[in-house]
Short mmCIF file of C-alpha atoms in Angstrom, two decimals:
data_model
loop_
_atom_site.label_atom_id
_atom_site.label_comp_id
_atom_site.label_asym_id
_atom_site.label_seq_id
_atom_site.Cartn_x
_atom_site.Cartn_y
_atom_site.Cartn_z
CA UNK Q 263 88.01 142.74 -27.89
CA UNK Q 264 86.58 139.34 -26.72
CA UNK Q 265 83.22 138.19 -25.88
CA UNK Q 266 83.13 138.87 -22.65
CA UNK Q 267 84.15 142.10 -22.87
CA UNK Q 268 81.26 142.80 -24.93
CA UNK Q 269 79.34 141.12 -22.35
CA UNK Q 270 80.39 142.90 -19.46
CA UNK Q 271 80.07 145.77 -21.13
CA UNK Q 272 76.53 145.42 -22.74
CA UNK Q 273 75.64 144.10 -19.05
CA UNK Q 274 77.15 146.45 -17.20
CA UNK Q 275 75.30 149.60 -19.87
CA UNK Q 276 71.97 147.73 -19.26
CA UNK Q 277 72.24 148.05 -15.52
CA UNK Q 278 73.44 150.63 -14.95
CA UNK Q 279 71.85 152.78 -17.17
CA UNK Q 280 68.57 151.83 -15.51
CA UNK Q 281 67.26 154.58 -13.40
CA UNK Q 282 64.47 152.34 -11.68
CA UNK Q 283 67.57 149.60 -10.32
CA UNK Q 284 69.67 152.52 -9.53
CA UNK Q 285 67.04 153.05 -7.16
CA UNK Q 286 66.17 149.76 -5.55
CA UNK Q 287 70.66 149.13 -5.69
CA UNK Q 288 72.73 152.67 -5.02
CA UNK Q 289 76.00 151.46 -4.75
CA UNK Q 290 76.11 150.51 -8.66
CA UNK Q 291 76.85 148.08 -10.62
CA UNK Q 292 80.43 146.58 -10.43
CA UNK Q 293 82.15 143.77 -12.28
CA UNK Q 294 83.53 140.48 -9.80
CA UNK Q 295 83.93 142.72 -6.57
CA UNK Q 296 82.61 145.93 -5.02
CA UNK Q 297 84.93 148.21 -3.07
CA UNK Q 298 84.61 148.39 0.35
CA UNK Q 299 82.57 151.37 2.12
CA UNK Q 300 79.78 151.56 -0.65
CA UNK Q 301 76.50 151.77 0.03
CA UNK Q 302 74.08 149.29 0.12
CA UNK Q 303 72.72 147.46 -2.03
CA UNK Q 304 75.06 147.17 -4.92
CA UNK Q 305 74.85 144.90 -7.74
CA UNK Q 306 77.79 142.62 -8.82
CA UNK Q 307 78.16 140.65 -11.88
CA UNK Q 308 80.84 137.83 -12.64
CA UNK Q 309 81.93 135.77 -15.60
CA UNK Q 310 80.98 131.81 -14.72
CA UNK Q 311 81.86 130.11 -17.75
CA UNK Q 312 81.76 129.73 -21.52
CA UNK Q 313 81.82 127.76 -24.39
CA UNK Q 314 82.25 128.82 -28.13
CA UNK Q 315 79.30 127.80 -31.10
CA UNK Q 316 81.16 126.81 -34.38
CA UNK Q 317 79.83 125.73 -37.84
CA UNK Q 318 81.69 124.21 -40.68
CA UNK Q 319 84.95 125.62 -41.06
CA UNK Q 320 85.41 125.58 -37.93
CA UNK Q 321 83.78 129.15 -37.91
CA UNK Q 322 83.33 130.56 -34.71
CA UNK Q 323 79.91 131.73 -34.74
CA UNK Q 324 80.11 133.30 -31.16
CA UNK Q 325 80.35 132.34 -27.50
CA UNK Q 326 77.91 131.08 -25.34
CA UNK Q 327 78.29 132.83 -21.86
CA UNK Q 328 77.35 132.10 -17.99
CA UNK Q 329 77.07 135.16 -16.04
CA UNK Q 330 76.25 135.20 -12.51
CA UNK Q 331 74.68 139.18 -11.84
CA UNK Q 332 73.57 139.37 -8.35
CA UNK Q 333 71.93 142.19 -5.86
CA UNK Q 334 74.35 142.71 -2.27
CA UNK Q 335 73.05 143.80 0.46
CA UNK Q 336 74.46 144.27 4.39
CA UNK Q 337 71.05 143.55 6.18
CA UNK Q 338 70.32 139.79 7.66
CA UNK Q 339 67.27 139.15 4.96
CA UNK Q 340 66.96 139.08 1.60
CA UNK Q 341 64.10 141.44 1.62
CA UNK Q 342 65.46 144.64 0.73
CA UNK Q 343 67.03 142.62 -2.37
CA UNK Q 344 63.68 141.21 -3.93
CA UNK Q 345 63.02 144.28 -5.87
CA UNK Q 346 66.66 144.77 -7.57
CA UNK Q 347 66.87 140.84 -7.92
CA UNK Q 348 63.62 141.22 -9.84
CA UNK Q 349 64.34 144.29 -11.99
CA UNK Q 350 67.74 142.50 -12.87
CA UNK Q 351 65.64 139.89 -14.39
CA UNK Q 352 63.32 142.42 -16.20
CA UNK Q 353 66.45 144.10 -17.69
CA UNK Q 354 68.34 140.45 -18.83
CA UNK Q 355 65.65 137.64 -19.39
CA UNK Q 356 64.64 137.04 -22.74
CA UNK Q 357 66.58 140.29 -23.99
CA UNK Q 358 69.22 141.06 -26.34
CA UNK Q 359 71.28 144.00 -27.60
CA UNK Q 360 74.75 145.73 -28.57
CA UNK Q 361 77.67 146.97 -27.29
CA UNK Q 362 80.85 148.54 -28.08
CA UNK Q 363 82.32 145.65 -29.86
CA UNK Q 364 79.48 143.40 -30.29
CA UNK Q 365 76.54 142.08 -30.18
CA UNK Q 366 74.35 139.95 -27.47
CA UNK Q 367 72.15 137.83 -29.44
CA UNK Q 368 70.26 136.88 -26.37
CA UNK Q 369 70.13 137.00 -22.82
CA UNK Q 370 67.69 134.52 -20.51
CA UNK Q 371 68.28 133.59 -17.22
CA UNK Q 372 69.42 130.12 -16.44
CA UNK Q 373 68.76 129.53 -12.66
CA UNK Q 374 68.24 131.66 -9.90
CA UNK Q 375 70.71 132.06 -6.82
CA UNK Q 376 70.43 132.57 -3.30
CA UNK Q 377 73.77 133.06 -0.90
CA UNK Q 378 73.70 133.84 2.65
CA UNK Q 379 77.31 134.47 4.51
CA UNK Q 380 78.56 136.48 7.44
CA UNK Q 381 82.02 138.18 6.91
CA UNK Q 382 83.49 140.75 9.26
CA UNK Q 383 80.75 140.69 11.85
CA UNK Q 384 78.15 141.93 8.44
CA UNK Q 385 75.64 139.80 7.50
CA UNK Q 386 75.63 139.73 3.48
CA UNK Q 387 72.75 138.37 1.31
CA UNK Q 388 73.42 138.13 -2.17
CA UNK Q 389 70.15 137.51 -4.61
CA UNK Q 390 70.09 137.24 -8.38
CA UNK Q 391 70.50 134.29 -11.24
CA UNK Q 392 72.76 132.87 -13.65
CA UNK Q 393 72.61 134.55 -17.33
CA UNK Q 394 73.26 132.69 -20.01
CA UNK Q 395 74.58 135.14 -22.72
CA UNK Q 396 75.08 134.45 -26.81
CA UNK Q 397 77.34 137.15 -27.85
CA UNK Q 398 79.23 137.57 -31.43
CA UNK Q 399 81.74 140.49 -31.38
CA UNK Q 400 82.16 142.49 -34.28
CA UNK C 173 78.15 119.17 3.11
CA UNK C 174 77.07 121.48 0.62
CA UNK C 175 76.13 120.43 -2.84
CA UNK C 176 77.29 122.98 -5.34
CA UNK C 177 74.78 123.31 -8.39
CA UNK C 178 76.74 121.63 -10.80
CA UNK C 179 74.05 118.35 -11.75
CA UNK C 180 74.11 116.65 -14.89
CA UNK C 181 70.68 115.19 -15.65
CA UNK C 182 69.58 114.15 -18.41
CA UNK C 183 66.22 112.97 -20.59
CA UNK C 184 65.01 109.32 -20.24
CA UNK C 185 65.17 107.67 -23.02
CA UNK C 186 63.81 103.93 -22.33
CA UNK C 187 62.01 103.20 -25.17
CA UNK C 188 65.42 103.00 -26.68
CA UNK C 189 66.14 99.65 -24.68
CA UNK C 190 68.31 98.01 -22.51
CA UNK C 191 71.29 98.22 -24.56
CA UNK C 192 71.02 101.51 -25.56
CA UNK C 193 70.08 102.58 -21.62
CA UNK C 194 73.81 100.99 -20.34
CA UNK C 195 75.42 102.81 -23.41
CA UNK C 196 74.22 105.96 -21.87
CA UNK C 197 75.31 105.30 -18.45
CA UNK C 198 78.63 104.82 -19.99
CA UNK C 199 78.42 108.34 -21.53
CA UNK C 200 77.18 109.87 -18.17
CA UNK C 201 80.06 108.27 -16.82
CA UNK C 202 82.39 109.28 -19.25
CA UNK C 203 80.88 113.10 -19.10
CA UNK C 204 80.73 112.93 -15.29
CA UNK C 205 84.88 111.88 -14.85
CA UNK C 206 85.85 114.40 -17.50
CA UNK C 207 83.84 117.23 -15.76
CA UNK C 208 85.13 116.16 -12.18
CA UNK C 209 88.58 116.06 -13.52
CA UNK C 210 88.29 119.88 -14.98
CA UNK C 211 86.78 120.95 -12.43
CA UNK C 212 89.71 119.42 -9.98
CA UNK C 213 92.22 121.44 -12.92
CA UNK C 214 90.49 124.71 -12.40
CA UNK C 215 89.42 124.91 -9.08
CA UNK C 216 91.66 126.84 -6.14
CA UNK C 217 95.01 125.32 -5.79
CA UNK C 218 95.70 126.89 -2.77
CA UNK C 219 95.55 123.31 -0.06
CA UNK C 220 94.53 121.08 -2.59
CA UNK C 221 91.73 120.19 -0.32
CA UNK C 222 89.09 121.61 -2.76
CA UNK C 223 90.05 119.86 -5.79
CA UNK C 224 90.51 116.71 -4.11
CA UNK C 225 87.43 116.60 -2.85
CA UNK C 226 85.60 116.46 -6.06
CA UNK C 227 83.63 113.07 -6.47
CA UNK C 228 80.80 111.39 -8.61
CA UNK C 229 77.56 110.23 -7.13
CA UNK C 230 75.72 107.69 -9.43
CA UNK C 231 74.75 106.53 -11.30
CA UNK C 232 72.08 104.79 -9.06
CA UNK C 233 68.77 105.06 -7.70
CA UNK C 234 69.59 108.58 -6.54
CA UNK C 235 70.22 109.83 -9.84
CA UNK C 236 67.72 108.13 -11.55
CA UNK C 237 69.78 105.39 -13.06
CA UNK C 238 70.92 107.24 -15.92
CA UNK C 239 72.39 110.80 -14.41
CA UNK C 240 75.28 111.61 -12.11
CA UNK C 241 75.55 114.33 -9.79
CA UNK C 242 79.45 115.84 -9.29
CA UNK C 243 79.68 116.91 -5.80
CA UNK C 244 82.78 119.51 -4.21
CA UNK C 245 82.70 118.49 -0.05
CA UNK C 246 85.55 120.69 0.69
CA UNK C 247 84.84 121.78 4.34
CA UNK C 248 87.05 124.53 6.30
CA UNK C 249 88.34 123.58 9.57
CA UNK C 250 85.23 124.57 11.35
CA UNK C 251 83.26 122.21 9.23
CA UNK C 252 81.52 124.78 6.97
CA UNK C 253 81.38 123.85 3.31
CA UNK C 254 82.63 126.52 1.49
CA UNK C 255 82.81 125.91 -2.55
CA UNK C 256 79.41 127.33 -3.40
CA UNK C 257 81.12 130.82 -1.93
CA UNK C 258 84.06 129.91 -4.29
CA UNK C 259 81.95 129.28 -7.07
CA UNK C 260 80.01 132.31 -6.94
CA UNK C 261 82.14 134.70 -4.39
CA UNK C 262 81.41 136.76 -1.32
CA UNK C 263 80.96 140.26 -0.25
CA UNK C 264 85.06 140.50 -0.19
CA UNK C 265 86.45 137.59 -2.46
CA UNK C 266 85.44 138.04 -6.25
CA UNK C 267 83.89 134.67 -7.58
CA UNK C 268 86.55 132.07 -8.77
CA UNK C 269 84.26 129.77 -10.69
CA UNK C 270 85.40 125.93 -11.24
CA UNK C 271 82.21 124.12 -11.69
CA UNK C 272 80.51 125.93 -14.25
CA UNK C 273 83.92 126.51 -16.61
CA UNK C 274 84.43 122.82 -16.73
CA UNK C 275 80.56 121.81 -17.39
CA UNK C 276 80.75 124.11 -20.46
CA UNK C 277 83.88 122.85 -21.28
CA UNK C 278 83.54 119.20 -21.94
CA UNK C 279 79.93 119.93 -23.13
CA UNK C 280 79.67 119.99 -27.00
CA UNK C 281 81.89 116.65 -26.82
CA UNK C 282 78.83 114.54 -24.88
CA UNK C 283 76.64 116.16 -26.75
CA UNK C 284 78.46 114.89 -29.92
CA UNK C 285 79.07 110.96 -27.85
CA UNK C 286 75.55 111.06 -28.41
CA UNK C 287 75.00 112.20 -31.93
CA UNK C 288 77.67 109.42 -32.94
CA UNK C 289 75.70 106.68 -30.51
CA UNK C 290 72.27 107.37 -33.29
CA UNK C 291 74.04 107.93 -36.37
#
């Protein structure tokens, strides 16, 4: 298993297993897309990037992750995304944990993001941040 | 045009001098070619137009004098920038990130330009 399986995983445990998200974001938590006809809002996270932490020996000590988790909604305004956007930041800044696999070392948020577009007709809003994730798998 | 967040910026460091200042602009440079060229390899293939339309801005009086900014201008044919949606994907396209990969990529070797530079 790689690193970023054990990060999607521990990320995708941590959200979803939240009962106070589930309610602000009922169309779950999905990794890189969301199907189509799912209610909205739905939270989507994505791999953005990595780079690996050695010491001497060339001893990979783990991996240091981007991850972009975001809140999607079909409404024009990012309103009824505020309160997912902000409980997705409860459950990942400054955190840390394990998953099958591995172990996240820590979790803070990076930057925020903010993405408007209009596809099909919809209006979409997406709302969240970029993670930065140090993971070591087992 | 749409700036994608991909910025380098760093730390001033001009108590160091004059000759020390244009040996960091030559890192920043250095850094800011080798990200815009990964980012060119990684990003969407598909036209070509992406990719190419990677480019450096600074350093200058923009940046500070001593940072760069890396800029993707790609434009569809209606004019609306569209690599921040690549980046960081839409409601039906998952997220092909570019930018990000090839920051982290090329990243522990400035950091180590600059630990040689004060050994």
């Amino acid at each position: 298993m790689s690193e970023s399986q054990v990060s999607a995983r521990w990320l995708h445990d941590t959200l979803s297993g939240d009962a106070t998200l589930a309610g602000y974001a009922p169309g779950g938590v999905w990794d890189s897309q969301a199907p189509e006809n799912v209610d909205y809002p739905v939270v989507v996270i994505g791999w953005q990037g990595e780079f690996d932490v050695y010491v001497v020996g060339a001893a990979r000590v783990m991996a240091s992750q981007a991850w972009l988790v975001k809140a999607v909604g079909d409404e024009a305004s990012f309103d009824v995304l505020y309160d997912a956007a902000s409980r997705i930041d409860v459950l990942l800044h400054d955190t840390s944990g394990t998953a099958t696999g591995g172990t996240v070392f820590a979790s803070t948020r990076e930057r925020g993001m903010r993405l408007d577009e209009l596809a099909r007709g919809v209006p979409y809003r997406h709302l969240g941040g970029v993670y930065r994730l140090l993971t070591q798998k087992s | 045009m749409l700036r994608t967040n991909t910025v380098l910026k760093f730390d001033r460091t001009g108590a160091f001098g004059g000759s020390i200042a244009a040996f960091r602009i030559k890192n920043v440079n250095d850094a800011a070619e080798k990200i815009r060229d990964k980012w060119a390899e990684l990003a969407p293939q598909d036209s070509g137009d992406y990719a190419d339309s990677i480019v450096i801005r600074g350093p200058g009086s923009a940046t500070g004098y001593t940072g760069a900014f890396i800029i993707a201008e790609a434009e569809n044919q209606r004019g609306a920038p569209y690599p921040t949606f690549v980046e960081y994907g839409t409601r039906f396209a998952p997220a092909q990130p570019a930018a990000r990969p090839a920051a982290d990529a090329i990243r522990n070797s400035y950091i180590d330009s600059f630990r040689n530079m004060l050994r």
